[in-house]
Amino acid sequence: MRVGLGYDIHRLVAGRKFLLGGVEIPFDKGPLGHSDGDCLYHALTDALLGAAALGDIGRHFSDTDPRWKDADSSIFLKETVKMLKVKKLSIENIDANVLLETPKLGPHFPKMIQNLSKILGLEKDRINLKAKRGEGMDAVGRGEAVAAQVVVLLSEKM
Ligand code: MG
């Protein structure tokens, strides 16, 4: 078994689409970023790469590479899944915290889990998402940022 940890945070600004877990969240701001800024996909990509000892998202999908300008972040996950297959690693489960002050995320979680299930080829009951607020304190709490924390467990196929 191999455990992996991922974290990502993006500043929320006006004039950006708010993509999170591949779902477009109706809101007046969205994450600033080189790609589409999907911080759940980014944190998960890092967790998977970490568990596989393959470095991090910046090493494989640099935010200075014009190929990834405004890129759909599901590409990073799909490419990472291919790398796991090469290393004969399979995903056991995923647990995540998604940190956002507003709007409420719960109603969007089923669609995000469906997206993740499809991209990763993983049963929905092995994917868990939890919403957390910043209680008015930090960048998340002030509504300035969206962040995600992800842990994954991989197993090595015999
Ligand atoms: Mg990111």
PDB file of C-alpha atoms and ligand atoms in Angstrom:
ATOM      1  CA  MET A   1       0.000   0.000   0.000  1.00  0.00           C
ATOM      2  CA  ARG A   2       1.100   3.560  -0.680  1.00  0.00           C
ATOM      3  CA  VAL A   3      -0.430   6.729   0.725  1.00  0.00           C
ATOM      4  CA  GLY A   4      -0.340  10.119  -1.029  1.00  0.00           C
ATOM      5  CA  LEU A   5      -1.135  13.647   0.115  1.00  0.00           C
ATOM      6  CA  GLY A   6      -2.131  16.607  -2.045  1.00  0.00           C
ATOM      7  CA  TYR A   7      -2.934  20.248  -1.374  1.00  0.00           C
ATOM      8  CA  ASP A   8      -3.763  23.199  -3.596  1.00  0.00           C
ATOM      9  CA  ILE A   9      -5.087  26.723  -3.211  1.00  0.00           C
ATOM     10  CA  HIS A  10      -6.207  29.265  -5.809  1.00  0.00           C
ATOM     11  CA  ARG A  11      -7.097  32.915  -5.484  1.00  0.00           C
ATOM     12  CA  LEU A  12     -10.720  33.700  -6.435  1.00  0.00           C
ATOM     13  CA  VAL A  13     -11.092  36.605  -8.866  1.00  0.00           C
ATOM     14  CA  ALA A  14     -13.853  38.160 -10.953  1.00  0.00           C
ATOM     15  CA  GLY A  15     -14.128  37.140 -14.599  1.00  0.00           C
ATOM     16  CA  ARG A  16     -13.040  33.504 -14.235  1.00  0.00           C
ATOM     17  CA  LYS A  17     -15.202  30.416 -14.636  1.00  0.00           C
ATOM     18  CA  PHE A  18     -15.400  28.537 -11.326  1.00  0.00           C
ATOM     19  CA  LEU A  19     -14.449  24.938 -12.063  1.00  0.00           C
ATOM     20  CA  LEU A  20     -14.146  22.514  -9.197  1.00  0.00           C
ATOM     21  CA  GLY A  21     -14.014  18.760  -9.592  1.00  0.00           C
ATOM     22  CA  GLY A  22     -14.934  19.323 -13.232  1.00  0.00           C
ATOM     23  CA  VAL A  23     -18.199  21.041 -12.255  1.00  0.00           C
ATOM     24  CA  GLU A  24     -18.896  24.658 -13.168  1.00  0.00           C
ATOM     25  CA  ILE A  25     -20.092  26.345  -9.963  1.00  0.00           C
ATOM     26  CA  PRO A  26     -22.392  29.339 -10.546  1.00  0.00           C
ATOM     27  CA  PHE A  27     -20.575  32.211  -8.802  1.00  0.00           C
ATOM     28  CA  ASP A  28     -19.368  35.762  -9.533  1.00  0.00           C
ATOM     29  CA  LYS A  29     -15.702  34.772  -9.091  1.00  0.00           C
ATOM     30  CA  GLY A  30     -13.486  31.905 -10.133  1.00  0.00           C
ATOM     31  CA  PRO A  31      -9.980  30.550  -9.496  1.00  0.00           C
ATOM     32  CA  LEU A  32      -7.043  32.410 -10.999  1.00  0.00           C
ATOM     33  CA  GLY A  33      -4.607  29.989 -12.634  1.00  0.00           C
ATOM     34  CA  HIS A  34      -2.585  29.053 -15.700  1.00  0.00           C
ATOM     35  CA  SER A  35      -4.933  26.140 -16.421  1.00  0.00           C
ATOM     36  CA  ASP A  36      -8.653  26.151 -15.602  1.00  0.00           C
ATOM     37  CA  GLY A  37      -7.655  26.430 -11.902  1.00  0.00           C
ATOM     38  CA  ASP A  38      -9.547  23.342 -10.722  1.00  0.00           C
ATOM     39  CA  CYS A  39      -7.914  22.992  -7.295  1.00  0.00           C
ATOM     40  CA  LEU A  40      -9.604  19.682  -6.427  1.00  0.00           C
ATOM     41  CA  TYR A  41      -8.217  18.092  -9.600  1.00  0.00           C
ATOM     42  CA  HIS A  42      -4.799  19.653  -8.905  1.00  0.00           C
ATOM     43  CA  ALA A  43      -4.624  18.455  -5.283  1.00  0.00           C
ATOM     44  CA  LEU A  44      -5.767  14.985  -6.339  1.00  0.00           C
ATOM     45  CA  THR A  45      -3.170  14.865  -9.132  1.00  0.00           C
ATOM     46  CA  ASP A  46      -0.485  15.746  -6.577  1.00  0.00           C
ATOM     47  CA  ALA A  47      -1.757  13.105  -4.122  1.00  0.00           C
ATOM     48  CA  LEU A  48      -1.674  10.403  -6.819  1.00  0.00           C
ATOM     49  CA  LEU A  49       1.785  11.446  -8.050  1.00  0.00           C
ATOM     50  CA  GLY A  50       3.005  11.578  -4.446  1.00  0.00           C
ATOM     51  CA  ALA A  51       1.757   8.083  -3.618  1.00  0.00           C
ATOM     52  CA  ALA A  52       3.482   6.782  -6.749  1.00  0.00           C
ATOM     53  CA  ALA A  53       6.741   8.631  -5.929  1.00  0.00           C
ATOM     54  CA  LEU A  54       6.448  10.500  -9.223  1.00  0.00           C
ATOM     55  CA  GLY A  55       7.113  14.006  -7.922  1.00  0.00           C
ATOM     56  CA  ASP A  56       4.455  16.664  -8.297  1.00  0.00           C
ATOM     57  CA  ILE A  57       2.071  18.349 -10.708  1.00  0.00           C
ATOM     58  CA  GLY A  58       4.553  21.136 -11.510  1.00  0.00           C
ATOM     59  CA  ARG A  59       7.135  18.604 -12.694  1.00  0.00           C
ATOM     60  CA  HIS A  60       4.754  16.952 -15.169  1.00  0.00           C
ATOM     61  CA  PHE A  61       2.407  19.822 -16.079  1.00  0.00           C
ATOM     62  CA  SER A  62       4.338  23.070 -15.595  1.00  0.00           C
ATOM     63  CA  ASP A  63       2.361  26.274 -15.139  1.00  0.00           C
ATOM     64  CA  THR A  64       4.783  27.995 -17.518  1.00  0.00           C
ATOM     65  CA  ASP A  65       4.102  25.510 -20.352  1.00  0.00           C
ATOM     66  CA  PRO A  66       1.852  27.102 -23.024  1.00  0.00           C
ATOM     67  CA  ARG A  67       0.309  23.635 -23.634  1.00  0.00           C
ATOM     68  CA  TRP A  68      -1.502  23.928 -20.298  1.00  0.00           C
ATOM     69  CA  LYS A  69      -2.741  27.534 -20.719  1.00  0.00           C
ATOM     70  CA  ASP A  70      -6.465  27.418 -19.789  1.00  0.00           C
ATOM     71  CA  ALA A  71      -6.196  23.605 -19.972  1.00  0.00           C
ATOM     72  CA  ASP A  72      -8.993  21.330 -18.759  1.00  0.00           C
ATOM     73  CA  SER A  73      -7.371  19.971 -15.559  1.00  0.00           C
ATOM     74  CA  SER A  74      -8.959  16.562 -16.098  1.00  0.00           C
ATOM     75  CA  ILE A  75      -6.101  16.073 -18.602  1.00  0.00           C
ATOM     76  CA  PHE A  76      -3.624  16.083 -15.685  1.00  0.00           C
ATOM     77  CA  LEU A  77      -5.623  13.387 -13.916  1.00  0.00           C
ATOM     78  CA  LYS A  78      -5.997  11.271 -17.046  1.00  0.00           C
ATOM     79  CA  GLU A  79      -2.249  11.446 -17.737  1.00  0.00           C
ATOM     80  CA  THR A  80      -1.501  10.593 -14.103  1.00  0.00           C
ATOM     81  CA  VAL A  81      -3.800   7.543 -14.255  1.00  0.00           C
ATOM     82  CA  LYS A  82      -1.749   6.339 -17.258  1.00  0.00           C
ATOM     83  CA  MET A  83       1.468   6.752 -15.226  1.00  0.00           C
ATOM     84  CA  LEU A  84      -0.033   4.730 -12.357  1.00  0.00           C
ATOM     85  CA  LYS A  85      -0.958   1.927 -14.782  1.00  0.00           C
ATOM     86  CA  VAL A  86       2.645   1.777 -16.018  1.00  0.00           C
ATOM     87  CA  LYS A  87       3.788   1.391 -12.401  1.00  0.00           C
ATOM     88  CA  LYS A  88       1.068  -1.260 -11.823  1.00  0.00           C
ATOM     89  CA  LEU A  89      -0.567   0.834  -9.108  1.00  0.00           C
ATOM     90  CA  SER A  90      -4.302   0.967  -8.528  1.00  0.00           C
ATOM     91  CA  ILE A  91      -6.346   3.393  -6.451  1.00  0.00           C
ATOM     92  CA  GLU A  92      -8.031   1.995  -3.339  1.00  0.00           C
ATOM     93  CA  ASN A  93      -9.787   5.140  -2.129  1.00  0.00           C
ATOM     94  CA  ILE A  94      -9.748   8.930  -2.088  1.00  0.00           C
ATOM     95  CA  ASP A  95     -10.764  11.309   0.683  1.00  0.00           C
ATOM     96  CA  ALA A  96     -10.793  15.088   0.251  1.00  0.00           C
ATOM     97  CA  ASN A  97     -11.582  18.320   2.025  1.00  0.00           C
ATOM     98  CA  VAL A  98     -12.717  21.153  -0.227  1.00  0.00           C
ATOM     99  CA  LEU A  99     -12.297  24.521   1.489  1.00  0.00           C
ATOM    100  CA  LEU A 100     -14.580  27.307   0.341  1.00  0.00           C
ATOM    101  CA  GLU A 101     -16.539  29.977   2.224  1.00  0.00           C
ATOM    102  CA  THR A 102     -19.367  30.362  -0.278  1.00  0.00           C
ATOM    103  CA  PRO A 103     -21.328  29.098  -2.219  1.00  0.00           C
ATOM    104  CA  LYS A 104     -22.345  25.780  -0.685  1.00  0.00           C
ATOM    105  CA  LEU A 105     -20.582  22.801  -2.252  1.00  0.00           C
ATOM    106  CA  GLY A 106     -22.687  19.895  -1.024  1.00  0.00           C
ATOM    107  CA  PRO A 107     -25.194  20.047  -3.888  1.00  0.00           C
ATOM    108  CA  HIS A 108     -22.319  19.776  -6.397  1.00  0.00           C
ATOM    109  CA  PHE A 109     -20.549  16.823  -4.767  1.00  0.00           C
ATOM    110  CA  PRO A 110     -22.543  14.028  -6.489  1.00  0.00           C
ATOM    111  CA  LYS A 111     -21.572  15.373  -9.929  1.00  0.00           C
ATOM    112  CA  MET A 112     -17.921  15.839  -8.852  1.00  0.00           C
ATOM    113  CA  ILE A 113     -17.810  12.258  -7.547  1.00  0.00           C
ATOM    114  CA  GLN A 114     -19.338  11.052 -10.812  1.00  0.00           C
ATOM    115  CA  ASN A 115     -16.639  12.929 -12.776  1.00  0.00           C
ATOM    116  CA  LEU A 116     -13.855  11.501 -10.613  1.00  0.00           C
ATOM    117  CA  SER A 117     -15.293   7.988 -10.815  1.00  0.00           C
ATOM    118  CA  LYS A 118     -15.305   8.176 -14.613  1.00  0.00           C
ATOM    119  CA  ILE A 119     -11.827   9.709 -15.014  1.00  0.00           C
ATOM    120  CA  LEU A 120     -10.173   7.353 -12.519  1.00  0.00           C
ATOM    121  CA  GLY A 121     -12.188   4.212 -13.298  1.00  0.00           C
ATOM    122  CA  LEU A 122     -12.982   3.971  -9.582  1.00  0.00           C
ATOM    123  CA  GLU A 123     -16.263   3.040  -7.874  1.00  0.00           C
ATOM    124  CA  LYS A 124     -18.121   6.021  -6.407  1.00  0.00           C
ATOM    125  CA  ASP A 125     -18.142   4.496  -2.921  1.00  0.00           C
ATOM    126  CA  ARG A 126     -14.346   4.753  -2.869  1.00  0.00           C
ATOM    127  CA  ILE A 127     -14.446   8.547  -3.332  1.00  0.00           C
ATOM    128  CA  ASN A 128     -15.366  10.903  -0.481  1.00  0.00           C
ATOM    129  CA  LEU A 129     -15.634  14.704  -0.542  1.00  0.00           C
ATOM    130  CA  LYS A 130     -16.133  16.957   2.461  1.00  0.00           C
ATOM    131  CA  ALA A 131     -16.866  20.694   2.455  1.00  0.00           C
ATOM    132  CA  LYS A 132     -15.187  22.993   4.970  1.00  0.00           C
ATOM    133  CA  ARG A 133     -15.527  26.733   5.541  1.00  0.00           C
ATOM    134  CA  GLY A 134     -12.882  29.085   6.913  1.00  0.00           C
ATOM    135  CA  GLU A 135     -15.212  30.673   9.490  1.00  0.00           C
ATOM    136  CA  GLY A 136     -14.274  34.189   8.345  1.00  0.00           C
ATOM    137  CA  MET A 137     -10.627  33.828   9.355  1.00  0.00           C
ATOM    138  CA  ASP A 138      -8.076  32.962   6.678  1.00  0.00           C
ATOM    139  CA  ALA A 139      -8.010  33.562   2.900  1.00  0.00           C
ATOM    140  CA  VAL A 140     -10.694  30.881   2.460  1.00  0.00           C
ATOM    141  CA  GLY A 141     -12.746  32.359   5.290  1.00  0.00           C
ATOM    142  CA  ARG A 142     -12.595  35.829   3.743  1.00  0.00           C
ATOM    143  CA  GLY A 143     -13.831  34.408   0.438  1.00  0.00           C
ATOM    144  CA  GLU A 144     -10.526  35.165  -1.306  1.00  0.00           C
ATOM    145  CA  ALA A 145      -9.522  31.592  -2.108  1.00  0.00           C
ATOM    146  CA  VAL A 146     -10.595  28.027  -2.749  1.00  0.00           C
ATOM    147  CA  ALA A 147      -8.420  25.154  -1.529  1.00  0.00           C
ATOM    148  CA  ALA A 148      -8.392  21.371  -1.444  1.00  0.00           C
ATOM    149  CA  GLN A 149      -6.672  18.704   0.620  1.00  0.00           C
ATOM    150  CA  VAL A 150      -6.634  15.138  -0.677  1.00  0.00           C
ATOM    151  CA  VAL A 151      -5.353  11.808   0.574  1.00  0.00           C
ATOM    152  CA  VAL A 152      -5.234   8.697  -1.582  1.00  0.00           C
ATOM    153  CA  LEU A 153      -4.343   5.080  -0.972  1.00  0.00           C
ATOM    154  CA  LEU A 154      -2.782   3.050  -3.777  1.00  0.00           C
ATOM    155  CA  SER A 155      -2.097  -0.653  -3.882  1.00  0.00           C
ATOM    156  CA  GLU A 156       0.590  -2.450  -5.867  1.00  0.00           C
ATOM    157  CA  LYS A 157      -0.798  -5.146  -8.130  1.00  0.00           C
ATOM    158  CA  MET A 158       0.859  -8.525  -7.751  1.00  0.00           C
TER     159      MET A 158
HETATM  160 MG    MG B   1      -3.458  24.554  -8.813  1.00  0.00          MG
END
